Short mmCIF file of C-alpha atoms and ligand atoms in Angstrom, two decimals:
data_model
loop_
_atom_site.label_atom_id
_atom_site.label_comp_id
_atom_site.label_asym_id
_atom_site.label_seq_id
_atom_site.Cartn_x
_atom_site.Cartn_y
_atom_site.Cartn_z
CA UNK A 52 -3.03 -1.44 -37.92
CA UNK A 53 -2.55 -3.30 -34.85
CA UNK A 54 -0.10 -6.65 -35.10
CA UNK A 55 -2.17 -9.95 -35.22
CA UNK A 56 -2.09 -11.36 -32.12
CA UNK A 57 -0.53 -15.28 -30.59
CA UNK A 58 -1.85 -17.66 -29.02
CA UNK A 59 -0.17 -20.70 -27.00
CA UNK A 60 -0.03 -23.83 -28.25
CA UNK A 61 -3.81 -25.74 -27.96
CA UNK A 62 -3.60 -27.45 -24.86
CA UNK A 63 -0.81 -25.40 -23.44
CA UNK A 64 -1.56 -22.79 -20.54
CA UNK A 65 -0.02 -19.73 -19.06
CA UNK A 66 0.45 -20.14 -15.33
CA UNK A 67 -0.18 -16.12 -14.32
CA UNK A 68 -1.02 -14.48 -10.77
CA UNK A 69 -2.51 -15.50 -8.77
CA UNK A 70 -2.79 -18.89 -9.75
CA UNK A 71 0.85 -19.44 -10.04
CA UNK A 72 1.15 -18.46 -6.13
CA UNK A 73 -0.75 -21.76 -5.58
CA UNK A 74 1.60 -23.60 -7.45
CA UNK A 75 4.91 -22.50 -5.65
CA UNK A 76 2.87 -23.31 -2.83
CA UNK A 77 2.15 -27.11 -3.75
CA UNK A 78 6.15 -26.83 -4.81
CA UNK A 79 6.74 -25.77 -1.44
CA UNK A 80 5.37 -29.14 -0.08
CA UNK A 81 6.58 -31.35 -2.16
CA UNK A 82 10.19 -29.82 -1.48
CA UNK A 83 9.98 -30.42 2.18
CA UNK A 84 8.16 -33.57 1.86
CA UNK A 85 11.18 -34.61 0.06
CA UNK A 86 13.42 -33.20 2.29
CA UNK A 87 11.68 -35.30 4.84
CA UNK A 88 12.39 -38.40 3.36
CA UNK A 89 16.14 -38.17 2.08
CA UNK A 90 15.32 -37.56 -1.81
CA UNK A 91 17.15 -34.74 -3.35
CA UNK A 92 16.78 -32.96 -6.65
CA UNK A 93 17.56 -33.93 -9.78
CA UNK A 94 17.07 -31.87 -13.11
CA UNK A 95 16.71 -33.17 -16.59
CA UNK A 96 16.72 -31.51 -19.64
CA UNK A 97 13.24 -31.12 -21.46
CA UNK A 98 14.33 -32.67 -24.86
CA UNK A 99 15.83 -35.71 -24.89
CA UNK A 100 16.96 -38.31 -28.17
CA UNK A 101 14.00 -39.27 -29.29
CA UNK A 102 15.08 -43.12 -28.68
CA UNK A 103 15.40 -42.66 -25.12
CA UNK A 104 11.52 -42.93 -25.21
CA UNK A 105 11.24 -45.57 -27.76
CA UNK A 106 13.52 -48.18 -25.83
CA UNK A 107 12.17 -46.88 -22.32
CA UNK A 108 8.60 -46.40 -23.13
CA UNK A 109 8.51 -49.35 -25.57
CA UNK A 110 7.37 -49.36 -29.18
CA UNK A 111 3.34 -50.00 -28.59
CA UNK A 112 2.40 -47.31 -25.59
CA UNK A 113 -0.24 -44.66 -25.57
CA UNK A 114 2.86 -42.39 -25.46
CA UNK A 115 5.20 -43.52 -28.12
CA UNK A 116 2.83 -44.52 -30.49
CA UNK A 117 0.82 -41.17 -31.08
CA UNK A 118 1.68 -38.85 -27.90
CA UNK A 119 5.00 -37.37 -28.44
CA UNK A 120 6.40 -34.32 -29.59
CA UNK A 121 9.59 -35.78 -31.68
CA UNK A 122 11.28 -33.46 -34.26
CA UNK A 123 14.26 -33.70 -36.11
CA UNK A 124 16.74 -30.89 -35.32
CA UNK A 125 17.49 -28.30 -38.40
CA UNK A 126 20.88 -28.09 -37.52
CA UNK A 127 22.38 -31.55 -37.45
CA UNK A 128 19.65 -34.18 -38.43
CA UNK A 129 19.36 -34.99 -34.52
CA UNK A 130 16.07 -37.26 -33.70
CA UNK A 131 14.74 -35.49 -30.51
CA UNK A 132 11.67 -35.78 -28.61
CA UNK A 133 10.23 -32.52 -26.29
CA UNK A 134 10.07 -35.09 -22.59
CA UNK A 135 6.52 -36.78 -22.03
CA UNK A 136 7.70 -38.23 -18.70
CA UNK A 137 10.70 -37.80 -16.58
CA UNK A 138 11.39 -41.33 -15.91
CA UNK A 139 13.41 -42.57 -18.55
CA UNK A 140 15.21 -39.05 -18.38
CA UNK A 141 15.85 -39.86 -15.05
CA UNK A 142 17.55 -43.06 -15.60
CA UNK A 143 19.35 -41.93 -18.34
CA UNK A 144 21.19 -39.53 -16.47
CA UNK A 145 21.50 -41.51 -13.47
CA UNK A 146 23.68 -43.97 -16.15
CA UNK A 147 25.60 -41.38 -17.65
CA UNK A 148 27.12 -40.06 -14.55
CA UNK A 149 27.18 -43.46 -12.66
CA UNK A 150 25.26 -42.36 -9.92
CA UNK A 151 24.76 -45.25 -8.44
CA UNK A 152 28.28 -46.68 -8.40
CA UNK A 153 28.32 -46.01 -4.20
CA UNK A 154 24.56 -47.48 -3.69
CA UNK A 155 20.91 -46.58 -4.22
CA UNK A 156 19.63 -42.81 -4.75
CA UNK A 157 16.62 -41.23 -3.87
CA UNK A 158 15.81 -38.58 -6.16
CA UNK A 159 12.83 -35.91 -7.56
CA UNK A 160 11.80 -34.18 -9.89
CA UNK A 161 9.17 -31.78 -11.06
CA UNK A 162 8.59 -29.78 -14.50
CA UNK A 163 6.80 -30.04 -17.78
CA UNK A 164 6.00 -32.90 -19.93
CA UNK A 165 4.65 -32.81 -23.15
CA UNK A 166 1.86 -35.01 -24.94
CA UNK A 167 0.09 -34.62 -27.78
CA UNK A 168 -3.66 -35.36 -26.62
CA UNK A 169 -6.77 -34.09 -26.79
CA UNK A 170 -7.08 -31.53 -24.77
CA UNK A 171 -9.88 -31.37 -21.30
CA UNK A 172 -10.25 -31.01 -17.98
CA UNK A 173 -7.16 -32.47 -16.46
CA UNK A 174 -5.53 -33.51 -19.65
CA UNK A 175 -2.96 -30.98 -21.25
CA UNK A 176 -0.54 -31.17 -24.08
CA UNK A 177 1.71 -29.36 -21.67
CA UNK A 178 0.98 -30.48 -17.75
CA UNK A 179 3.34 -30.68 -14.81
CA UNK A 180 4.35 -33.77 -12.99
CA UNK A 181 6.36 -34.00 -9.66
CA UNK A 182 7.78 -37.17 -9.58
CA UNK A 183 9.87 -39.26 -6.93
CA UNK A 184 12.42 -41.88 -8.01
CA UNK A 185 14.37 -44.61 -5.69
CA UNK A 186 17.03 -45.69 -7.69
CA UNK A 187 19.20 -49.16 -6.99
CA UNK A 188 16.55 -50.36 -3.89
CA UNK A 189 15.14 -53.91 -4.41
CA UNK A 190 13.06 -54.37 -1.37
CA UNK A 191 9.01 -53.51 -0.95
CA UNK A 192 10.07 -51.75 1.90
CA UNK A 193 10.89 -48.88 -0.44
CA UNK A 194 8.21 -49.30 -2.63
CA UNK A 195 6.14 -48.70 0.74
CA UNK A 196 8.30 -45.70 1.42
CA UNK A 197 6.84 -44.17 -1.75
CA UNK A 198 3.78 -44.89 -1.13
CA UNK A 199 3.42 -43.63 2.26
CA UNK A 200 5.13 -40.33 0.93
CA UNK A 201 2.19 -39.58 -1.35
CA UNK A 202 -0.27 -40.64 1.32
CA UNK A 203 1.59 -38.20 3.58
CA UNK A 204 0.78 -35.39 0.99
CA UNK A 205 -2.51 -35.99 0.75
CA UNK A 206 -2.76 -35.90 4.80
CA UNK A 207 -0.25 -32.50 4.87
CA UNK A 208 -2.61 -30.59 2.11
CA UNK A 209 -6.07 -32.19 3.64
CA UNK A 210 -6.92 -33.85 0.50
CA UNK A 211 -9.79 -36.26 1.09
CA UNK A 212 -11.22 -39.28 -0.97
CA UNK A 213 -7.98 -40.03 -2.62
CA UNK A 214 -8.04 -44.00 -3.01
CA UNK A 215 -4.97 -46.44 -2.97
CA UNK A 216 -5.33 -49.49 -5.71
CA UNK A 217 -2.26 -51.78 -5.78
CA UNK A 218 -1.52 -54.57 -7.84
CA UNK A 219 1.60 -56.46 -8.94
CA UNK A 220 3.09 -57.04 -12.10
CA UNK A 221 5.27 -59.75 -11.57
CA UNK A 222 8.12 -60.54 -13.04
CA UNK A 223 8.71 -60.82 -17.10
CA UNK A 224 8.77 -64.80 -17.27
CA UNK A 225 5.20 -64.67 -14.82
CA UNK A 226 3.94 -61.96 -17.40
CA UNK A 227 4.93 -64.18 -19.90
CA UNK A 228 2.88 -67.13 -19.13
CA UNK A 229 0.18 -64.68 -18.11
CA UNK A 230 0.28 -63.44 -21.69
CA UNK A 231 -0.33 -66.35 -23.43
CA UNK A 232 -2.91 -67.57 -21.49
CA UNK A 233 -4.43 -63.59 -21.93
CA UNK A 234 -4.05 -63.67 -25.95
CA UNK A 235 -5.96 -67.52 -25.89
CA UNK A 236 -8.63 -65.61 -23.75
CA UNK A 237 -8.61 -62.81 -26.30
CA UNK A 238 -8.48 -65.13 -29.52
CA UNK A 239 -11.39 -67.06 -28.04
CA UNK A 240 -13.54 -64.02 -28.18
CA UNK A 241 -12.29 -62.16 -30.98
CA UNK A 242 -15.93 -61.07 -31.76
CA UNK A 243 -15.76 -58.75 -28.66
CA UNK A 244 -12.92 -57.40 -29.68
CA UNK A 245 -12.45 -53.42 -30.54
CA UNK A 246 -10.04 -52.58 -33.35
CA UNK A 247 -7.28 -51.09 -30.99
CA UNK A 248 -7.39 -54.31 -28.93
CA UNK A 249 -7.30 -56.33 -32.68
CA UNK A 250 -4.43 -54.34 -32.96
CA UNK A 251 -2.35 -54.64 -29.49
CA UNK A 252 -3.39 -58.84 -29.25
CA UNK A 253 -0.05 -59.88 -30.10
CA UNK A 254 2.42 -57.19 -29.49
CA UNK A 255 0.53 -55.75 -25.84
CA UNK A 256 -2.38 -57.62 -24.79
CA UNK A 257 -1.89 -56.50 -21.49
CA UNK A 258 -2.96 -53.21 -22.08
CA UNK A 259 -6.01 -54.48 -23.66
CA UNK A 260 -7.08 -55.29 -19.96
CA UNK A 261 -6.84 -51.36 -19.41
CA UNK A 262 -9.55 -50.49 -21.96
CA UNK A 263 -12.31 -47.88 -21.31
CA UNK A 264 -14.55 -49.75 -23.50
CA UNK A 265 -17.84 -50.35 -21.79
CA UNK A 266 -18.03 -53.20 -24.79
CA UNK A 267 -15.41 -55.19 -23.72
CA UNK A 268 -16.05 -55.18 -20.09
CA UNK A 269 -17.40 -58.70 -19.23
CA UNK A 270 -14.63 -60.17 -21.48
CA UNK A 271 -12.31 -58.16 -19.47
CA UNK A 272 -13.26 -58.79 -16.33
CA UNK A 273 -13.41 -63.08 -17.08
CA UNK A 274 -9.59 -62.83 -18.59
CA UNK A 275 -7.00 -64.53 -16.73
CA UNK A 276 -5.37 -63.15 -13.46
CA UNK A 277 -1.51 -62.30 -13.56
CA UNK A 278 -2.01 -62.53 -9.36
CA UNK A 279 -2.92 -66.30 -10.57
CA UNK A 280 0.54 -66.65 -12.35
CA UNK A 281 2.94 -65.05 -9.91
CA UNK A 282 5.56 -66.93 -8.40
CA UNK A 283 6.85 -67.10 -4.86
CA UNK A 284 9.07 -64.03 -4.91
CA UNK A 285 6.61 -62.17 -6.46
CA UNK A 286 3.74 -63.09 -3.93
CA UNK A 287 6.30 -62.42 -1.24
CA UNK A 288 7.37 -58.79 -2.46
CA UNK A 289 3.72 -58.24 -2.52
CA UNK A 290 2.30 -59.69 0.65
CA UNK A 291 5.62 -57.45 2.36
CA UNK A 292 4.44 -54.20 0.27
CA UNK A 293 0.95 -54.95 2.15
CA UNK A 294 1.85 -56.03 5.37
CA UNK A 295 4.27 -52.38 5.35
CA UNK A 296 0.67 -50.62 4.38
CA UNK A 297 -1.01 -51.81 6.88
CA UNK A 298 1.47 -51.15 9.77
CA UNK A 299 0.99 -47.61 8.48
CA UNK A 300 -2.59 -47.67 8.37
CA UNK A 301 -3.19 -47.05 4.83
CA UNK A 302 -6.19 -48.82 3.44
CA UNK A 303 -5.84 -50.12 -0.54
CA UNK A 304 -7.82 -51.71 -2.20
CA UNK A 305 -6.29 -55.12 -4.95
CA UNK A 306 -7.05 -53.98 -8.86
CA UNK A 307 -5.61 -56.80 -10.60
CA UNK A 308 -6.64 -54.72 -13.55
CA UNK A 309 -4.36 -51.78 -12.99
CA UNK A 310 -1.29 -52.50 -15.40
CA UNK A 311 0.06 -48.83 -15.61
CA UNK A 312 0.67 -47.19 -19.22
CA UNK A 313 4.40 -48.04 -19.98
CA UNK A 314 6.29 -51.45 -20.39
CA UNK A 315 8.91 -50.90 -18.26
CA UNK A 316 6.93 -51.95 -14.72
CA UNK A 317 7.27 -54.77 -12.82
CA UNK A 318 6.49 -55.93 -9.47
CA UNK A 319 4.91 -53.21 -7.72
CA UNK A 320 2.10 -50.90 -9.46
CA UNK A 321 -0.17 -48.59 -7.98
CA UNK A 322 -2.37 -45.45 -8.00
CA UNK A 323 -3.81 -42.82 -6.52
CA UNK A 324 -7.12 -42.08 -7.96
CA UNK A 325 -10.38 -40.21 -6.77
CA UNK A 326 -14.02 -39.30 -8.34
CA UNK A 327 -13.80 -36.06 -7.77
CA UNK A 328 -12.29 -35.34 -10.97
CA UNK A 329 -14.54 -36.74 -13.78
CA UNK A 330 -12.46 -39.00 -16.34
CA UNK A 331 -9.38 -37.64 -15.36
CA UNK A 332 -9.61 -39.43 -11.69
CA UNK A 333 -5.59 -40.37 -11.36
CA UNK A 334 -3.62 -38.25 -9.42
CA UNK A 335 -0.24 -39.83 -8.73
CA UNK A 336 0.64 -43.42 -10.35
CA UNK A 337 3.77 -45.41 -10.39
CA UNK A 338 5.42 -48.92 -9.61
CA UNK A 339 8.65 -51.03 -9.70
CA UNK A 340 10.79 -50.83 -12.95
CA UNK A 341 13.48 -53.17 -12.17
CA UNK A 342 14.48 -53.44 -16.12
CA UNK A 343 14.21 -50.21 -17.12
CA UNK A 344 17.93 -49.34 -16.38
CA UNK A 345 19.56 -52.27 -17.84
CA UNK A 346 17.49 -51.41 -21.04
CA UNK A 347 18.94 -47.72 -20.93
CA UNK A 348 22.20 -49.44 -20.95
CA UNK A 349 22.91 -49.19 -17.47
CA UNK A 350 24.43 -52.25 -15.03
CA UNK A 351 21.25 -53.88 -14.13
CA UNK A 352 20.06 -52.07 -10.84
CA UNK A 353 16.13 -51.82 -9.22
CA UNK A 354 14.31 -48.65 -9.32
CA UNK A 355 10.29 -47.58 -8.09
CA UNK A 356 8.96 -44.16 -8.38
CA UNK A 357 5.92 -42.59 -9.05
CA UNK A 358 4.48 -39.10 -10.81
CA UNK A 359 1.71 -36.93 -9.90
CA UNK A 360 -0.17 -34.83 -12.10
CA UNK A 361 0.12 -31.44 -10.78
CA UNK A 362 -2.72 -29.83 -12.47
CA UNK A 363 -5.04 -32.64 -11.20
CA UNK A 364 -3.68 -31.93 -7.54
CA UNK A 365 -4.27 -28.41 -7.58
CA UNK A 366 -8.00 -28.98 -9.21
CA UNK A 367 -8.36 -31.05 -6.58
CA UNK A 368 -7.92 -28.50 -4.05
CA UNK A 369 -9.76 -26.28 -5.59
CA UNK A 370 -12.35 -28.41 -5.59
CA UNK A 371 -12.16 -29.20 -1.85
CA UNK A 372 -11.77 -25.29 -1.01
CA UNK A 373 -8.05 -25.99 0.31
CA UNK A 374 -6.35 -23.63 -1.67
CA UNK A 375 -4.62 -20.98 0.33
CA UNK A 376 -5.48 -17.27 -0.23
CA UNK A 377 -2.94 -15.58 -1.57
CA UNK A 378 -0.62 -13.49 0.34
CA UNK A 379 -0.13 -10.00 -0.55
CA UNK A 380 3.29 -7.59 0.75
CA UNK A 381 3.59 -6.71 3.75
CA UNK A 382 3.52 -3.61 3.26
CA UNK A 383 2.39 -1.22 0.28
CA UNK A 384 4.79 2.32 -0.14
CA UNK A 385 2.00 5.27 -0.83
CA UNK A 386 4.51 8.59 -1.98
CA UNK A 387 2.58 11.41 -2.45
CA UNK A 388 5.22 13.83 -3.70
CA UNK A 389 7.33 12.34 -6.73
CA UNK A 390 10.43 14.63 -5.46
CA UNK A 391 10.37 12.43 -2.26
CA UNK A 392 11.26 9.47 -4.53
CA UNK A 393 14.68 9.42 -4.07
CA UNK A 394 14.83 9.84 -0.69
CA UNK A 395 12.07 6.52 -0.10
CA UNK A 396 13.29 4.14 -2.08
CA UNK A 397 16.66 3.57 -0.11
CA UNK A 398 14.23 3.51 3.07
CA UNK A 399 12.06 0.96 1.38
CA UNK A 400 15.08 -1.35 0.47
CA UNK A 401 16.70 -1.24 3.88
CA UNK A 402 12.97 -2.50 5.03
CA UNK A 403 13.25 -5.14 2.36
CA UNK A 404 16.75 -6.19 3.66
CA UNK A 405 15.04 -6.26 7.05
CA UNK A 406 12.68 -8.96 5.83
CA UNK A 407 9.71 -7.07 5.23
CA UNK A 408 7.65 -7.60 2.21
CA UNK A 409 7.28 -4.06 0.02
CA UNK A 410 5.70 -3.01 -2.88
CA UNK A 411 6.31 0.62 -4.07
CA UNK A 412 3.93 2.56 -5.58
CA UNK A 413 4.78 3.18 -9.36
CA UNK A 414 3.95 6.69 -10.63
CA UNK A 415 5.58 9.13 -14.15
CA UNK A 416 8.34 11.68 -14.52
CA UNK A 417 5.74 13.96 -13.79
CA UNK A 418 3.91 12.47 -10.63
CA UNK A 419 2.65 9.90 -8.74
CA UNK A 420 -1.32 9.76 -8.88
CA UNK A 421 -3.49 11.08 -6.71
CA UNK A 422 -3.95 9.56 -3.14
CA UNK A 423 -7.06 8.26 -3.80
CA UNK A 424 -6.03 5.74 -6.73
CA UNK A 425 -2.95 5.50 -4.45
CA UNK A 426 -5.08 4.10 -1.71
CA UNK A 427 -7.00 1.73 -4.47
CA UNK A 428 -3.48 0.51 -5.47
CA UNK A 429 -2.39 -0.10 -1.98
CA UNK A 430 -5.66 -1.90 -1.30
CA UNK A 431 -5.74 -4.28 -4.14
CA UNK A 432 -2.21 -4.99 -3.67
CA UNK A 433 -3.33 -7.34 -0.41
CA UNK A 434 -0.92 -5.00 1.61
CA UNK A 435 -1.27 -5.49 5.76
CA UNK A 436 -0.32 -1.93 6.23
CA UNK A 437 0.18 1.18 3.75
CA UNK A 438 3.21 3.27 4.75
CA UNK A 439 2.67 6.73 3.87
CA UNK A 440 5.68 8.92 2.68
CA UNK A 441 4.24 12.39 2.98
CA UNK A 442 6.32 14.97 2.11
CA UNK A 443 5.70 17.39 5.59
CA UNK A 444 6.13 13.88 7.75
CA UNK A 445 9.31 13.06 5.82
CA UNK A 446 10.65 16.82 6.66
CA UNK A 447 10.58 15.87 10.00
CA UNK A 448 12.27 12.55 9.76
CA UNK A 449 9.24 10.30 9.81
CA UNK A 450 6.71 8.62 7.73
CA UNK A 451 3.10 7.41 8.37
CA UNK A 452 1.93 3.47 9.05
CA UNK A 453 -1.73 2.94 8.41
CA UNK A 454 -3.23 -0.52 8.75
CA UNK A 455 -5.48 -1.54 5.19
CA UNK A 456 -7.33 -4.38 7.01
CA UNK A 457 -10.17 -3.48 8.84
CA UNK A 458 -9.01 -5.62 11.67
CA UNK A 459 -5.94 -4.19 12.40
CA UNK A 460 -6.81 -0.96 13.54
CA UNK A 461 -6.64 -2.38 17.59
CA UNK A 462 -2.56 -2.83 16.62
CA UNK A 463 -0.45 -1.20 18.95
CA UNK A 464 1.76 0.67 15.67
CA UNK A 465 -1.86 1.41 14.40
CA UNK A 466 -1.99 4.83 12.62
CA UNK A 467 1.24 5.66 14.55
CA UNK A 468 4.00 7.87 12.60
CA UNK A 469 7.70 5.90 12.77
CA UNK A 470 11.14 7.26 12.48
CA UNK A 471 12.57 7.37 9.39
CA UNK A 472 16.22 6.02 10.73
CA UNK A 473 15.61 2.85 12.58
CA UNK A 474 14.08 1.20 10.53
CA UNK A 475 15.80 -1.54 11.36
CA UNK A 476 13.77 -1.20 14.88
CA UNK A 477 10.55 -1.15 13.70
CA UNK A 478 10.69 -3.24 10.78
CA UNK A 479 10.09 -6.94 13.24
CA UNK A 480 7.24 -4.80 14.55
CA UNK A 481 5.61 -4.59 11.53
CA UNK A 482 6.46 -8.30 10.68
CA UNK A 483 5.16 -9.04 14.08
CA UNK A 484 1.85 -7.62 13.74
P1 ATP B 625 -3.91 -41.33 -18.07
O1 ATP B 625 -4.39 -42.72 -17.95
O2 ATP B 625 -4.74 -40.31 -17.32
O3 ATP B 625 -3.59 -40.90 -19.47
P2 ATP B 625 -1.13 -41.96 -17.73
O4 ATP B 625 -1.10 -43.37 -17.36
O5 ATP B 625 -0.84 -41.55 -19.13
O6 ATP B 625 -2.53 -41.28 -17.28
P3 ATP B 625 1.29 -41.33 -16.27
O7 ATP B 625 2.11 -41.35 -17.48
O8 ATP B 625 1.38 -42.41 -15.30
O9 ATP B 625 -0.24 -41.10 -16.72
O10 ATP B 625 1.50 -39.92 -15.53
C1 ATP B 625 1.36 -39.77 -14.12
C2 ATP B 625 0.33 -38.73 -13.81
O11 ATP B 625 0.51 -37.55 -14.59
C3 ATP B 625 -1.09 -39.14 -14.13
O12 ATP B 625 -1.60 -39.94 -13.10
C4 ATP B 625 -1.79 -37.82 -14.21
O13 ATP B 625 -2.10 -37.35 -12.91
C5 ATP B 625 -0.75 -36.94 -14.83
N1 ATP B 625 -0.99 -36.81 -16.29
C6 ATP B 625 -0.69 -37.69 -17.26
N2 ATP B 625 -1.00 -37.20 -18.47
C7 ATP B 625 -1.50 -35.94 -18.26
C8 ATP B 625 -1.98 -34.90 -19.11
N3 ATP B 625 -1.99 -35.02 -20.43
N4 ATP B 625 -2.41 -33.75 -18.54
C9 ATP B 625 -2.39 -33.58 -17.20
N5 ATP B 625 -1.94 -34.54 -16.34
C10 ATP B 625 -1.49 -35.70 -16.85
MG1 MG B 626 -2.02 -41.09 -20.81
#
């Protein structure tokens, strides 16, 4: 009886060919995007102590409060928590090695995260972000950095309809006031009020301002203003973070609503977000977090990032039909005879070492297929050309190049039969072509 078979984890996907060649694609990018803009690479583990997220996150976020994946190790009673963000990773390590002890860093990152939600289009229990960090910078001029840096992506992959909303957070003592005025708006209309926003009133009543509750909209949209209760510095870093969009040309549009999922923001918030998605509509989000490193136990020191939901990008794409096809190898090794085996595959690695792209047909002991399914190999493999090892051409020191795309057959090395030494000749002619 056959063994019972395993599934992943609800909500948890494999990445197989040829998907996954679209995502090392949209890594590709993002590396030399970064590499553009002076952030390197920094890697976290995936499991951290379980009260990295508590203190970073804070006690009443989506995240902390039913998202995360927090077990207690077997072994030695640990508390640990499988990441849900890379943030508070990020600073953590940032403070344990000191890194900014000679100034500000720019750094990335880009993996899994794990939350425990229901699982949809866009929405995983395992998803990808790529995020960008700029640790130890205080002024909107890097906040505008980041920002443009995302717009750039958008512009380098042709994504359209990806909209800008900005808002500002202020400062702790701003949100402060803010709040109370907030919870006396609340109170006033407790009626109106769901039981999640009963529940957050007193201990996050900003977040109440981020329900999807079509219920609570009008009450929503009357509550106070932070904007109203920011003071001068705050207006300032603000009006600068605008005036540095503009001189780039990047429209935005004010959402004094947008107040981003975790505590740790200030100043600076924003968001990438399109229709083109259904619910799921953010793609990259982010914003100032000037306390989260003093909270991690770090010196007090600035920081503004963002994270973009990889999935999300690449549906995007999809959507918008600017996913690349898929490249196939260069060139696909047909071997008729399986006694000529030994003698090709040293041929086909010194082609390898000369840059080209090859894919070897597999065969038994006993043979290697007929050339027919040969051919159907070679042709599903995306080959350019087939390069066929026969074992009368090989007697005489030379091996057959056919072209597998119809369009190739006007190439000068069309059909032609090479050398087998010198490969080393021919091999940028077949790159070439
Ligand atoms: P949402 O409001 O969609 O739950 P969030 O505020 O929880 O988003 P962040 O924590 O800011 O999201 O994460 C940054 C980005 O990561 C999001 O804008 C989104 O593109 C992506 N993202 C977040 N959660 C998921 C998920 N469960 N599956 C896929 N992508 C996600
Ligand atoms: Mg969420």
């Amino acid at each position: 009886m056959a063994a019972q078979k395993i599934s992943a984890v609800k909500g948890m996907n494999d990445i197989a060919p040829p998907v996954s060649a679209h995502w090392e694609w949209l890594e590709e990018h993002l590396r030399s995007l970064m590499r553009g803009y002076g952030y390197r690479n920094l890697r976290t583990p995936i499991v951290e102590p379980t009260a990295l997220f508590v203190r970073g996150l804070g006690e009443v976020t989506d995240i902390v409060e039913k998202e995360m994946y927090s077990f207690e190790d077997r072994l030695n009673g640990e508390q640990l928590t499988l990441r849900p963000e890379n943030t508070a990773g990020v600073v953590r390590a940032v403070v344990e090695s000191n890194m900014l002890y000679e100034g500000g860093k720019r750094l990335y990152y880009m993996g899994p995260m794990f939350r425990h939600e229901r699982p949809q289009r866009g929405r995983y229990r395992q998803f990808h972000q790529f995020g960008a960090e700029a640790l130890g910078f205080a002024g909107p001029d890097v906040d505008a950095e980041l920002i443009v840096m995302a717009n750039d992506l958008w512009g380098k992959l042709g994504l359209q309809g990806i909209a800008l909303e900005i808002n500002s957070l202020g400062q702790p003592e701003e949100r402060m006031a803010h709040r109370q005025a907030l919870i006396a708006h609340l109170e006033a209309n407790i009626d109106t009020l769901d039981e999640e926003a009963r529940r957050r009133l007193h201990s996050n009543p900003l977040r109440i301002l981020d329900t999807k509750n079509p219920a609570m909209q009008a009450l929503v949209n009357a509550a106070p203003r932070l904007m109203d209760f920011l003071g001068e510095a705050s207006l300032a870093h603000f009006n600068r973070l605008r005036d540095l969009l503009d001189a780039h040309g990047i429209e935005y549009t004010i959402n004094p609503r947008l107040v981003r999922g975790m505590d740790y923001y200030n100043l600076s918030v924003f968001e990438f977000v399109t229709t083109q998605l259904g619910a799921q509509g953010t793609v990259c989000a982010g914003g100032r977090y000037d306390g989260l490193i003093e909270q991690i136990g770090g010196k007090p020191a600035p920081a503004v990032g963002w994270a973009l939901g990889m999935e999300r990008i690449l549906e995007l794409l999809k959507e918008q039909n600017l996913l690349p096809e898929v490249a196939g190898p260069d060139v696909y090794a047909v071997v008729p005879d399986v006694a000529s085996v030994p003698m090709v595959m040293p041929v086909l690695r010194a082609l390898r070492q000369a840059g080209v792209a090859v894919q070897m047909h597999a065969g038994s002991l006993e043979g290697m297929g007929s050339m027919k399914s040969q051919f159907k190999k070679a042709d599903a493999s995306g080959a350019r050309f087939a390069l066929i090892f026969g074992a009368d051409e090989l007697a005489q020191g030379q091996v057959a190049l056919k072209p597998l795309r119809g369009d190739r057959t006007q190439e000068p090395a069309a059909q032609s039969l090479l050398p087998l030494i010198g490969v080393a000749e021919w091999a940028p002619v077949l790159l070439a072509a």
